[in-house]
Coordinates of C-alpha atoms and ligand atoms in Angstrom, one line a residue:
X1 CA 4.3 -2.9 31.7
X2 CA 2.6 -0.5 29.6
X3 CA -0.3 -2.3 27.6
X4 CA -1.4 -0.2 24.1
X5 CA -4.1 -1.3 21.7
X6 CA -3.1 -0.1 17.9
X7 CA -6.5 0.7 15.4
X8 CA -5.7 2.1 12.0
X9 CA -7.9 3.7 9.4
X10 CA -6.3 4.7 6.4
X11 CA -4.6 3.3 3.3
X12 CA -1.7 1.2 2.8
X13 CA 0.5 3.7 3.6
X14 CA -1.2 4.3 7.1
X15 CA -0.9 0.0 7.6
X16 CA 2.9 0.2 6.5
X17 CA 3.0 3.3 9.0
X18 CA 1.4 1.3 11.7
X19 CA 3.9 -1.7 11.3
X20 CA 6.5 0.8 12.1
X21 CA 4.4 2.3 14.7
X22 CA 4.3 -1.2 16.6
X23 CA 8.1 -1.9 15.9
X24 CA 9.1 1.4 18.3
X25 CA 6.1 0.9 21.0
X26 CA 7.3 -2.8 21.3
X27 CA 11.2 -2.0 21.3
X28 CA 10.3 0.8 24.1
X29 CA 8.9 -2.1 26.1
X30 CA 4.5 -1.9 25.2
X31 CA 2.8 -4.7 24.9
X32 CA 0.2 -5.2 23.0
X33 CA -3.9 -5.7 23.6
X34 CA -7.1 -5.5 23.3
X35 CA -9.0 -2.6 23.1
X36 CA -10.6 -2.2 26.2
X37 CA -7.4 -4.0 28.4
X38 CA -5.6 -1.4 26.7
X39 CA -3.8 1.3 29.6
X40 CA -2.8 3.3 25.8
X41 CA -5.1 3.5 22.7
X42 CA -3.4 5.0 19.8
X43 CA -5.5 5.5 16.6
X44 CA -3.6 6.2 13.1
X45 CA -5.8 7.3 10.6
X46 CA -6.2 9.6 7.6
X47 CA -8.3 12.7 7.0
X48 CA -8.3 11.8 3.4
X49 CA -11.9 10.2 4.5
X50 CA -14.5 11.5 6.3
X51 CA -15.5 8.2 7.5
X52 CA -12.3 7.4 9.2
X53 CA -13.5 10.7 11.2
X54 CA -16.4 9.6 12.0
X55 CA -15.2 6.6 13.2
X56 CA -12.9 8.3 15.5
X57 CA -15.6 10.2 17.0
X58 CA -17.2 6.7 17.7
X59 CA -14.5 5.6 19.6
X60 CA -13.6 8.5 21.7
X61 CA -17.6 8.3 22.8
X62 CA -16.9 4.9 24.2
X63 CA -13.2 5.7 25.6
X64 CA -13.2 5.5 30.1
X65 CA -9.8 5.6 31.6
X66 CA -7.5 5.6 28.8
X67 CA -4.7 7.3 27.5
X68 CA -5.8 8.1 23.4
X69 CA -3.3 9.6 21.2
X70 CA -3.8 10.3 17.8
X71 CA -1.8 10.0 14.5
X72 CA -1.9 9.5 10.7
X73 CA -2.2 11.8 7.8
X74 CA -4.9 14.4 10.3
X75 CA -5.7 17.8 8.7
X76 CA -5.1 20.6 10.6
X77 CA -8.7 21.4 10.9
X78 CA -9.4 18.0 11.9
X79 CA -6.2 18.4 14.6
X80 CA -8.1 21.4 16.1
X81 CA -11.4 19.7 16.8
X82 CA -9.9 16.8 18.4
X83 CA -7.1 18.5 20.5
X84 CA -9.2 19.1 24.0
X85 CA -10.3 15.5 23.0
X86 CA -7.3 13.2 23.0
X87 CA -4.3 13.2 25.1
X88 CA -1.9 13.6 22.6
X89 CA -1.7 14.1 18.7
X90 CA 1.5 13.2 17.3
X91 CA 3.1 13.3 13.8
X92 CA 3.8 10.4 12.1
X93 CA 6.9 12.0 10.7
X94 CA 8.0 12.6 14.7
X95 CA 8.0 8.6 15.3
X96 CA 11.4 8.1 16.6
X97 CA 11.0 10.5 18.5
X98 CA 6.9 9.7 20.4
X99 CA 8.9 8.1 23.3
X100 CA 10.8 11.1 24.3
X101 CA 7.2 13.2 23.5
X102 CA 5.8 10.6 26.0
X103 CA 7.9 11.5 28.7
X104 CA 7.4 15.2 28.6
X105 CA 3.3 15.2 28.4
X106 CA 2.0 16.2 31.7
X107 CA -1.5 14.2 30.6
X108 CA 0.0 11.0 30.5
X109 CA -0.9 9.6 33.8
X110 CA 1.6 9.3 36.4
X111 CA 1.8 5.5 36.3
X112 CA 2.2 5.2 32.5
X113 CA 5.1 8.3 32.7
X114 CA 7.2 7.2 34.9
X115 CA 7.7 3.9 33.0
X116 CA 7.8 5.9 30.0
X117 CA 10.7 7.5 31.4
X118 CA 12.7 4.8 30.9
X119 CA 12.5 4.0 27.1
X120 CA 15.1 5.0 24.8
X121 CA 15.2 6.6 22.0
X122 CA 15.7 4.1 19.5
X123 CA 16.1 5.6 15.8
X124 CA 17.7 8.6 14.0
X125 CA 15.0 8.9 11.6
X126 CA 11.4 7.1 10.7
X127 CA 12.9 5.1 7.5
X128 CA 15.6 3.9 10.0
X129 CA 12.9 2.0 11.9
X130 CA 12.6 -1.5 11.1
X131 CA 9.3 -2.5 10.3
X132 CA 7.3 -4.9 12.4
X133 CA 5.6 -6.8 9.1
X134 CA 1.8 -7.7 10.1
X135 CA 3.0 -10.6 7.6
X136 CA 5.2 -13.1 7.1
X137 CA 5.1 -13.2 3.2
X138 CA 3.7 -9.8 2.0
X139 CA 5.6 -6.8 2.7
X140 CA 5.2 -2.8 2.1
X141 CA 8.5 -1.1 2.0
X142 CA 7.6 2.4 1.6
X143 CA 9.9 4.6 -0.7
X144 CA 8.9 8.0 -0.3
X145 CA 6.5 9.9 1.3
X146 CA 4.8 13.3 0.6
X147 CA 3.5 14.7 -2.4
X148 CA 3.8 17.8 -4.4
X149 CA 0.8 17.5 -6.6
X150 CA -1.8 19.2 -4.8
X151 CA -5.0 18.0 -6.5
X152 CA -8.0 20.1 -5.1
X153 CA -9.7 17.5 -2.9
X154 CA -6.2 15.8 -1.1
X155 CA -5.3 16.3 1.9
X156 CA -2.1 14.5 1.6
X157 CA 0.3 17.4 0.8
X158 CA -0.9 19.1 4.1
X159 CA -1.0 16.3 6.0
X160 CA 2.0 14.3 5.1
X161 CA 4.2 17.7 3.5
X162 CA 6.5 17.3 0.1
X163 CA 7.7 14.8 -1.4
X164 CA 10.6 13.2 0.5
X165 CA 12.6 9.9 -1.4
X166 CA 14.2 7.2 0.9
X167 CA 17.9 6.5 0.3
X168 CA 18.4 4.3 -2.7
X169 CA 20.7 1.6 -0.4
X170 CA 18.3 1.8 2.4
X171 CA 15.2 0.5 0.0
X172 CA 17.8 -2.3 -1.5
X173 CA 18.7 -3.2 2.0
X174 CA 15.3 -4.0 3.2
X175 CA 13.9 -5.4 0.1
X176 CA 17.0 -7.9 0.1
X177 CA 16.4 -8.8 3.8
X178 CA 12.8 -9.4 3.5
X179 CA 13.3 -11.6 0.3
X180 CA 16.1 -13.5 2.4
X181 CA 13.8 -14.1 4.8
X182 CA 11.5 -15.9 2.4
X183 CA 8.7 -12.5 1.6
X184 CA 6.8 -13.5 -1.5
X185 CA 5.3 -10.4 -2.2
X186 CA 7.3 -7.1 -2.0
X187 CA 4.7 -3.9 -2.6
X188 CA 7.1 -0.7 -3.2
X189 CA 4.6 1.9 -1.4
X190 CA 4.6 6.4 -1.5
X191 CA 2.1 8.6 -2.6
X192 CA 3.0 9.0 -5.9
X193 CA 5.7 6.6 -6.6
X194 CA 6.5 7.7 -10.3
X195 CA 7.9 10.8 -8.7
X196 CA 10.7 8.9 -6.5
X197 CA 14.4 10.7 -7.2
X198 CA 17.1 9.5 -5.3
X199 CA 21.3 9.3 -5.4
X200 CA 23.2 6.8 -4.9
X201 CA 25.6 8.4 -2.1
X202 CA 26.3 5.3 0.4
X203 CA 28.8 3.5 -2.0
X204 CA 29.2 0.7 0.7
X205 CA 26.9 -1.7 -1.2
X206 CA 28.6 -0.5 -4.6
X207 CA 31.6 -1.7 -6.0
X208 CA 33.3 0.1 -8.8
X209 CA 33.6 -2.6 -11.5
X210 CA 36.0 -2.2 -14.2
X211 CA 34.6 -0.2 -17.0
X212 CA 34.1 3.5 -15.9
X213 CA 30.7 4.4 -14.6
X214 CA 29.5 0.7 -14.1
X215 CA 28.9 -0.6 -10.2
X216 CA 28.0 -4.0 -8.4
X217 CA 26.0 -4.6 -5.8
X218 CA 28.5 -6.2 -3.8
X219 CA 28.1 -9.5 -2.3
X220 CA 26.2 -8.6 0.7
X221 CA 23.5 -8.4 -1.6
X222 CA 24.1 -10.1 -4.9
X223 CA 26.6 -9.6 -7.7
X224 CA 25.1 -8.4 -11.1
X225 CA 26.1 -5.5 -13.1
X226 CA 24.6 -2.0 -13.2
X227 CA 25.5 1.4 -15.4
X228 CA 24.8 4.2 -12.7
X229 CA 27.6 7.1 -12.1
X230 CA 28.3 8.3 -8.8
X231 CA 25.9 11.0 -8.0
X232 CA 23.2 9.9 -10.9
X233 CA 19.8 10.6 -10.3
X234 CA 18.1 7.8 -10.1
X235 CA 14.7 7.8 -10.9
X236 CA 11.7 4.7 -10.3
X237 CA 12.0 2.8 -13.2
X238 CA 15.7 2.5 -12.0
X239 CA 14.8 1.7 -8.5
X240 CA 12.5 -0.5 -10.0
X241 CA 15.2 -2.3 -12.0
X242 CA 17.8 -2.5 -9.4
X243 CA 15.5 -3.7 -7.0
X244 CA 14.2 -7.0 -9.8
X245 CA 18.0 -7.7 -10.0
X246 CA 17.9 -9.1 -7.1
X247 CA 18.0 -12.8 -6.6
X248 CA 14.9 -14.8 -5.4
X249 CA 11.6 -16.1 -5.6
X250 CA 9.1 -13.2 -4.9
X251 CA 6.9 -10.8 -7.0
X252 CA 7.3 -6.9 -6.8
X253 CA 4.6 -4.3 -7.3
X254 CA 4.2 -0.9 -6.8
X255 CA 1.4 1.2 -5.6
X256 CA 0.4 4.7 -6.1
X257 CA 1.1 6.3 -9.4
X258 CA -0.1 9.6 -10.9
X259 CA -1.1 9.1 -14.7
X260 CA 0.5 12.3 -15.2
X261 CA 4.4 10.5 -14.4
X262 CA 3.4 7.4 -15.6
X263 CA 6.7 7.8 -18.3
X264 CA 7.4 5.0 -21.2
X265 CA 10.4 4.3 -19.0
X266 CA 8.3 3.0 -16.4
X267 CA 5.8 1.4 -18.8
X268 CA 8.9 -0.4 -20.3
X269 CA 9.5 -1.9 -16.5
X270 CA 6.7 -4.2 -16.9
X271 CA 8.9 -5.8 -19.8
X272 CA 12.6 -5.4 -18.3
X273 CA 11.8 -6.1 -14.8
X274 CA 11.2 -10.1 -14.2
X275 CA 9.9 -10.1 -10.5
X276 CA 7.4 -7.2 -12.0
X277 CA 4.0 -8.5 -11.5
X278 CA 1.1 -7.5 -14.0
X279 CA -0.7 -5.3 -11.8
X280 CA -1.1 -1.4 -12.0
X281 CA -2.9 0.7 -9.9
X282 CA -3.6 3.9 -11.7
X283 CA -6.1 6.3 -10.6
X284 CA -8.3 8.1 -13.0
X285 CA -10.8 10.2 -10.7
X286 CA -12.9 11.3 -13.7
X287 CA -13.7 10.4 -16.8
X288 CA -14.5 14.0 -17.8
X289 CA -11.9 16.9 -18.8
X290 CA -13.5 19.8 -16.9
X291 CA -13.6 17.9 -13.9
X292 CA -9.8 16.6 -14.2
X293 CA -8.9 20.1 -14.7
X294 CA -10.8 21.2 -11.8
X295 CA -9.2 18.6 -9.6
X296 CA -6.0 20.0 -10.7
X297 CA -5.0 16.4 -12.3
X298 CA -3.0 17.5 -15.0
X299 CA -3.7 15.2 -17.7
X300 CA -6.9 14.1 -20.2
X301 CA -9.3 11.2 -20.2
X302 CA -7.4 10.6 -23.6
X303 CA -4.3 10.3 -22.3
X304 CA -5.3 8.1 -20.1
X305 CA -6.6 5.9 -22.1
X306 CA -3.0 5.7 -24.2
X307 CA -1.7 5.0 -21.2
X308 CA -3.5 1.9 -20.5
X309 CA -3.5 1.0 -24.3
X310 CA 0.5 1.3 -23.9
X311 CA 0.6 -0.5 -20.8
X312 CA -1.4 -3.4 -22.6
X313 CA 0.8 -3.5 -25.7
X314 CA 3.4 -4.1 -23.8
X315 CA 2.1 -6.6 -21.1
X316 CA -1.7 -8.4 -22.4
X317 CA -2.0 -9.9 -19.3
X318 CA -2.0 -6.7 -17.2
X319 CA -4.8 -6.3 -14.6
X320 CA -5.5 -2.6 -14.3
X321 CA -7.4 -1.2 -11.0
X322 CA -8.3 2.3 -10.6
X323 CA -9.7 5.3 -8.0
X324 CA -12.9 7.1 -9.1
X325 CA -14.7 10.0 -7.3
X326 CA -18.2 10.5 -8.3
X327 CA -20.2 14.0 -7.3
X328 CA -17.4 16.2 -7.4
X329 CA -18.3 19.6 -6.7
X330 CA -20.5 20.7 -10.2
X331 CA -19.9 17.5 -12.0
X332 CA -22.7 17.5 -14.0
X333 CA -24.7 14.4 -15.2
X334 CA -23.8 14.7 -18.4
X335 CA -19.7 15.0 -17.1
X336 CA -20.7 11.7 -14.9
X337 CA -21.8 10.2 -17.9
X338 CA -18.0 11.1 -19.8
X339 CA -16.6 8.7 -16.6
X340 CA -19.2 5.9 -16.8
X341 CA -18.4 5.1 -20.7
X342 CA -14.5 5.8 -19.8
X343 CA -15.2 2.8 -17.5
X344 CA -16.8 0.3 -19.9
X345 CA -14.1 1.5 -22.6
X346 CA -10.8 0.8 -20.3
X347 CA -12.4 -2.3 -18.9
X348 CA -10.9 -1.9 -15.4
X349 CA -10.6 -5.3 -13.1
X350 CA -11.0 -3.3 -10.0
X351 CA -11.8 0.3 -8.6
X352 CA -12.5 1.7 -5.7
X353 CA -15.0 4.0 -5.6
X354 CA -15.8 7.3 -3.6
X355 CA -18.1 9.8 -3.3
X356 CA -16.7 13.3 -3.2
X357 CA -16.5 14.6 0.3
X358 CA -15.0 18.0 1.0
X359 CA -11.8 17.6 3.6
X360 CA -11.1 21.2 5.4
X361 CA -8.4 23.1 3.7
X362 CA -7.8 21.7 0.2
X363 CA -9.0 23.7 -2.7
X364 CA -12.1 21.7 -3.7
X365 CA -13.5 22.8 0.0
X366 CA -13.6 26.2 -1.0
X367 CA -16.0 25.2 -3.8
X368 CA -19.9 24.2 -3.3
X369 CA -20.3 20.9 -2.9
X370 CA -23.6 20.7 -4.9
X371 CA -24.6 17.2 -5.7
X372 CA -27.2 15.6 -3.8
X373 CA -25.5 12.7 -1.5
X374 CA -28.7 10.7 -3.0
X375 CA -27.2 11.6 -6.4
X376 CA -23.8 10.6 -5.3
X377 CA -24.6 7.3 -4.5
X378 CA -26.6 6.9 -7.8
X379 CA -23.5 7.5 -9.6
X380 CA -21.3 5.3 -7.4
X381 CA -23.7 2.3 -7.4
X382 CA -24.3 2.9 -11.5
X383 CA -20.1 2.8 -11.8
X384 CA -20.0 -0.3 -9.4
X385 CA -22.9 -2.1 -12.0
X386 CA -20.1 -1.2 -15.0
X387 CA -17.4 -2.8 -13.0
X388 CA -18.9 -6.0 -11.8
X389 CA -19.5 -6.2 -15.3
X390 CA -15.8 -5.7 -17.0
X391 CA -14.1 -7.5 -14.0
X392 CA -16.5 -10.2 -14.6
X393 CA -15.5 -10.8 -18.2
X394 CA -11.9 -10.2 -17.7
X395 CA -11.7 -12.6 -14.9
X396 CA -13.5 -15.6 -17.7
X397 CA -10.5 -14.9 -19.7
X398 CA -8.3 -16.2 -17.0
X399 CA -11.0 -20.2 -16.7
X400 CA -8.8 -23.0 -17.9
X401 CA -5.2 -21.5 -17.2
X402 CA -3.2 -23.0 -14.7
X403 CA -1.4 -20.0 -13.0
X404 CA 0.7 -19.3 -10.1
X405 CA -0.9 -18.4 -7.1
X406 CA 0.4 -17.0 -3.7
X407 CA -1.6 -19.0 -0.7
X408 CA -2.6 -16.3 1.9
X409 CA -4.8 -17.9 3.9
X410 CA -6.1 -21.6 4.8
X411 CA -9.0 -22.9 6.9
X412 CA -9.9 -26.0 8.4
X413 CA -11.6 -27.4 5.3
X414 CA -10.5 -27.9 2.3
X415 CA -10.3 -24.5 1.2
X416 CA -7.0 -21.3 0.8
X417 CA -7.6 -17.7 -0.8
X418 CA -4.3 -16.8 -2.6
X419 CA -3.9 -13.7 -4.8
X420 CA -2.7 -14.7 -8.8
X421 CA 0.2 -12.3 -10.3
X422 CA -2.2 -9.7 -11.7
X423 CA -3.6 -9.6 -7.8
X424 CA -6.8 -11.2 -8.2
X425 CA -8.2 -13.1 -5.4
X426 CA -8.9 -16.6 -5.3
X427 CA -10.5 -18.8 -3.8
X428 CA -8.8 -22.4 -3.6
X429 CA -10.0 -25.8 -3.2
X430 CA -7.2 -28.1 -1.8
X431 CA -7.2 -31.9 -2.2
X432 CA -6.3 -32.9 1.6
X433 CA -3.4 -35.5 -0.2
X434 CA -2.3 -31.5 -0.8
X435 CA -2.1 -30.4 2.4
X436 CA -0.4 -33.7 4.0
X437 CA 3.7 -33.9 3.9
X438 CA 5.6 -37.3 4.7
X439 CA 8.7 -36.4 7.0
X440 CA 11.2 -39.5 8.1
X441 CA 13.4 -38.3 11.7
X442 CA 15.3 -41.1 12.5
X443 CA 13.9 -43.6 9.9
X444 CA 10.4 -43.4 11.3
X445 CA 7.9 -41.9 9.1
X446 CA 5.3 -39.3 10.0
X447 CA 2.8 -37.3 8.2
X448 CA 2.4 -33.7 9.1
X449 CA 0.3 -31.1 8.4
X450 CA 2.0 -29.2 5.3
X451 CA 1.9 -25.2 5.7
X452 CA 1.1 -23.9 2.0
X453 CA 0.5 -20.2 3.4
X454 CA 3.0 -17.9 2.4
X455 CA 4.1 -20.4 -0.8
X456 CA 3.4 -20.0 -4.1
X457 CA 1.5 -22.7 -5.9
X458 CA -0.2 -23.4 -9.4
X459 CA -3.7 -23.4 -9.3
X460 CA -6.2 -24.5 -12.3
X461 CA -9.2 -21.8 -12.4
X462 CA -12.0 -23.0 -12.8
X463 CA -14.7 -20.3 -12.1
X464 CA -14.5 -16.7 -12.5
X465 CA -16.9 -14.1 -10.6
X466 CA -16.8 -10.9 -10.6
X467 CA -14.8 -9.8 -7.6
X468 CA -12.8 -13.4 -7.3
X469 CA -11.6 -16.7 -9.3
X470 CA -11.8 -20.3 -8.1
X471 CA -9.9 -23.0 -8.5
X472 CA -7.9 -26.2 -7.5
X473 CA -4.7 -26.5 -6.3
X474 CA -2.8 -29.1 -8.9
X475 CA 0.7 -29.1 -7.3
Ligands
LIG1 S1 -1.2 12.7 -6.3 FE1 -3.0 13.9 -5.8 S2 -4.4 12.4 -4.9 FE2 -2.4 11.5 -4.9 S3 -1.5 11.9 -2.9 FE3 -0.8 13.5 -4.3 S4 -2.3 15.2 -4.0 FE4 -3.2 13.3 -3.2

C-alpha cells in the first residue's frame, strides 16, 4: 500500500483543492501519513506568496527517500526552478487524471509504479470529484475557478487560467447533499465569485411547472418555485438565490469578490437570501487611486466606500473583512497614508494584511519594487494598530446579545470556540449541565457525553476583544 503525506499552503481554494486531492489518492488505494512515514509527499501550494516558496524550499532540504510531487496554483517561473527538484509537478486542473500521470513517470520508483499501475481512473473531470470534506459541518464547494482580471501583482490568471463556471445542477447537487448530511456551514468558493455565469442545460433536476418559463427543483431536491428559461444565463445572485431555496438548517457564504462586480443584485442577496450569512469578504488592496489604477483594479477608493455604505443600508449587522497590500511598487507615504484613513473610515472587522512581494511574470514584476521591506512592515504593523482598533469597537457592539453560534471545537474543560453569523470567533464557556445528555435504552437511564460540535447554539457575549468574542452557552 502506497502511504502519501498531503501539506498545503495556499488559500481556501488550495484547502478545497486538497480535499479533492485526498478524495482521488484514497479512491486509487493511498493511505494516508505522516510526513516522514510517508513513501509520497505531495505539496499543494500557491505562488501567490513568496513564503509558501520558501517554505517549499524548506521542505525539499529535509526530504531523504521520498517521492515529492508538486501542485497548486505554481507560476511558471517558480515551475522551472523546482523541476530538477521534485519528482513530478502536476496541474491541479489534470486531477483526474494524476493516477494515469503516475503510471507513466519513469521517476516514480519501481515499488510505488507498479502499484500505481493498478489504479483507475476514477473521474471525467475535477468538479466530478467528490470532495473528501476535512469537516464534518463546514464545507467549500467551489463554483468556478480562474480569473480574467489580471491585476498587476496576481498570479492567479497564469496559474489557475480563465475563468471557468461549474454547472449550475452540479453546485445544487452538492450543496443539497452536504446540507442532507447535516453541513452547517456551506462557503460557495472561486476567485472572483461575482463573475460566476452559468446555464441551466441538465433539466433532470428541473421540472417545467405550469406557467411558461417557470421550473421546480424536482423532488430529489426540494419543491419551490423558480422563474429561469431554458438556456438563461444565470448569473451569482441567482445561484445564490437558488442555492438559499433550499430546505435546511445551515448558513451560506461566499468568498472572493472583486468590488468591481460587486452589482446591487448581489448586494440585494443579503436581503432575499435567508441562509445568507452577514459576512462579506471584499478586498480593497489600497486605499489610494494611483495605486488601484496601477494594480489594474478597476474601481476608486470612493466606490468602495458606497459599496460598503450600500451593503450596510441594506444589512446593519454585516461584518466586513478585507485584503490590503502595503509597499506596492512606488506607493508613496503620502498614497499609504490615503489607505490608512480608508481603514479607520470603513471600520473593517478583519483584514489580512500583506506586504507587496513581486511574483515572476505578473505585470507589477516588471516594475521596481522600491519600498524598503523595513518600510513595508511599518506600514503593515501601523494598518494592523487601525484594525485592532475598529474590530475592537465593532465587536463591543455585539456584548449583551444573545446570538447563534456554530460550535467548532470543544476541549476537555469547560470551554468551545464557535464562529457567530457575521464569522467572528468566539470563545465559549460551557456549563458542564450543558455538555451532559440523559438517554433511556431499555428503560434504564444513562448520561452521556453530549457532542455540541458541529451544532448551532445561542450564546450570550459577554466580552469583546479585538480579534474574538466570549461568551456563555445559554441553551
Ligand atoms: S481578481 Fe485580481 S487578485 Fe483576485 S484572483 Fe483575479 S487577478 Fe488575482
Amino acid at each position: 500500500m502506497i502511504k502519501y503525506h498531503l501539506i498545503t499552503y495556499g488559500c481556501q481554494m488550495n484547502k478545497s483543492d486538497s480535499e479533492r486531492i485526498v478524495s482521488v489518492l484514497e479512491k486509487s488505494g493511498f493511505k494516508s501519513t505522516t510526513q516522514d512515514r510517508a513513501d509520497i509527499l505531495i505539496l499543494n501550494l500557491c505562488s501567490v506568496r513568496q513564503s509558501a516558496i520558501d517554505r517549499v524550499w524548506g521542505i525539499l532540504r529535509k526530504t531523504k527517500n521520498q517521492t515529492v510531487i508538486l501542485t497548486g496554483c505554481i507560476l511558471p517561473a517558480d515551475k522551472q526552478k523546482f523541476q530538477n527538484k521534485v519528482d513530478l509537478i502536476l496541474d491541479i486542473k489534470d486531477l483526474p487524471r494524476w493516477p494515469e500521470k503516475f503510471k507513466i513517470k519513469n521517476s516514480i520508483p519501481d515499488r510505488i509504479g507498479d502499484e500505481i499501475k493498478n489504479f483507475p481512473e476514477v473521474h471525467p473531470d475535477y468538479f466530478s470529484i467528490n470532495p473528501d470534506h476535512s469537516s464534518k459541518f463546514e464545507a467549500y464547494v467551489p463554483i468556478m475557478t480562474g480569473c480574467n482580471n489580471f491585476c498587476a501583482y496576481c498570479a492567479v490568471p497564469y496559474t489557475r487560467g480563465r475563468e471557468v463556471s461549474r454547472p449550475v445542477e452540479d453546485i445544487i447537487q452538492e450543496v443539497h447533499t452536504l446540507i442532507i448530511q447535516g453541513y452547517k456551514l456551506i462557503i460557495l468558493l472561486g476567485q472572483n465569485v461575482n463573475s460566476y455565469k452559468s446555464k441551466i442545460s441538465n433539466f433532470s433536476l428541473f421540472e417545467r411547472s405550469l406557467a411558461e418559463g417557470q421550473f421546480l427543483i424536482s423532488n430529489k431536491i426540494s419543491n419551490f418555485k423558480f422563474q429561469i428559461s431554458k438556456n438563461t444565463s444565470v448569473n451569482f445572485p441567482t445561484l445564490l438565490k437558488l442555492i438559499s431555496r433550499i430546505p435546511g438548517d445551515y448558513w451560506l457564504s461566499f468568498l472572493t469578490s472583486h468590488p468591481k462586480d460587486l452589482s446591487d443584485e448581489l448586494i440585494n442577496c443579503f436581503k432575499e437570501c435567508e441562509h445568507l450569512i452577514p459576512y462579506l469578504h471584499l478586498p480593497l488592496q489600497s486605499g489610494s487611486n494611483k495605486i488601484l489604477k496601477a494594480m489594474n483594479r478597476n474601481y476608486t477608493a470612493t466606490d468602495y466606500v458606497k459599496l460598503i455604505k450600500q451593503v450596510k443600508q441594506i444589512k446593519p449587522m454585516v461584518a466586513v473583512s478585507t485584503d490590503i497590500i502595503v509597499g506596492f511598487p512606488s506607493e508613496t507615504k503620502k498614497e499609504f497614508e490615503a489607505t490608512a484613513k480608508l481603514m479607520k473610515k470603513i471600520k473593517f472587522d478583519m483584514a489580512y494584511l500583506a506586504q507587496y512581494s513581486p511574483r515572476p511574470g505578473t505585470a507589477a514584476a516588471k516594475l521596481k519594487d522600491n519600498v524598503l521591506a523595513t518600510e513595508k512592515a511599518r506600514r503593515r504593523s501601523a494598518l494592523n494598530e487601525i484594525l485592532k482598533k475598529t474590530a475592537l469597537n465593532n465587536n463591543k457592539k455585539m456584548v449583551g446579545k444573545r446570538i447563534e453560534v456554530l460550535i467548532e471545537k470543544c476541549n476537555n474543560k469547560n470551554e468551545c470556540l464557535g464562529k457567530t453569523k457575521n464569522f467572528k470567533d468566539v470563545k465559549i464557556n460551557v456549563a458542564p449541565a450543558f455538555r451532559q445528555e440523559k438517554i433511556r435504552p431499555k428503560g434504564r437511564s444513562y448520561t452521556i457525553k453530549k457532542d455540541l460540535i458541529g451544532q448551532f447554539a445561542k450564546v450570550k457575549i459577554t466580552k469583546a476583544n479585538a480579534w474574538n468574542l466570549e461568551g456563555k452557552l445559554i441553551i
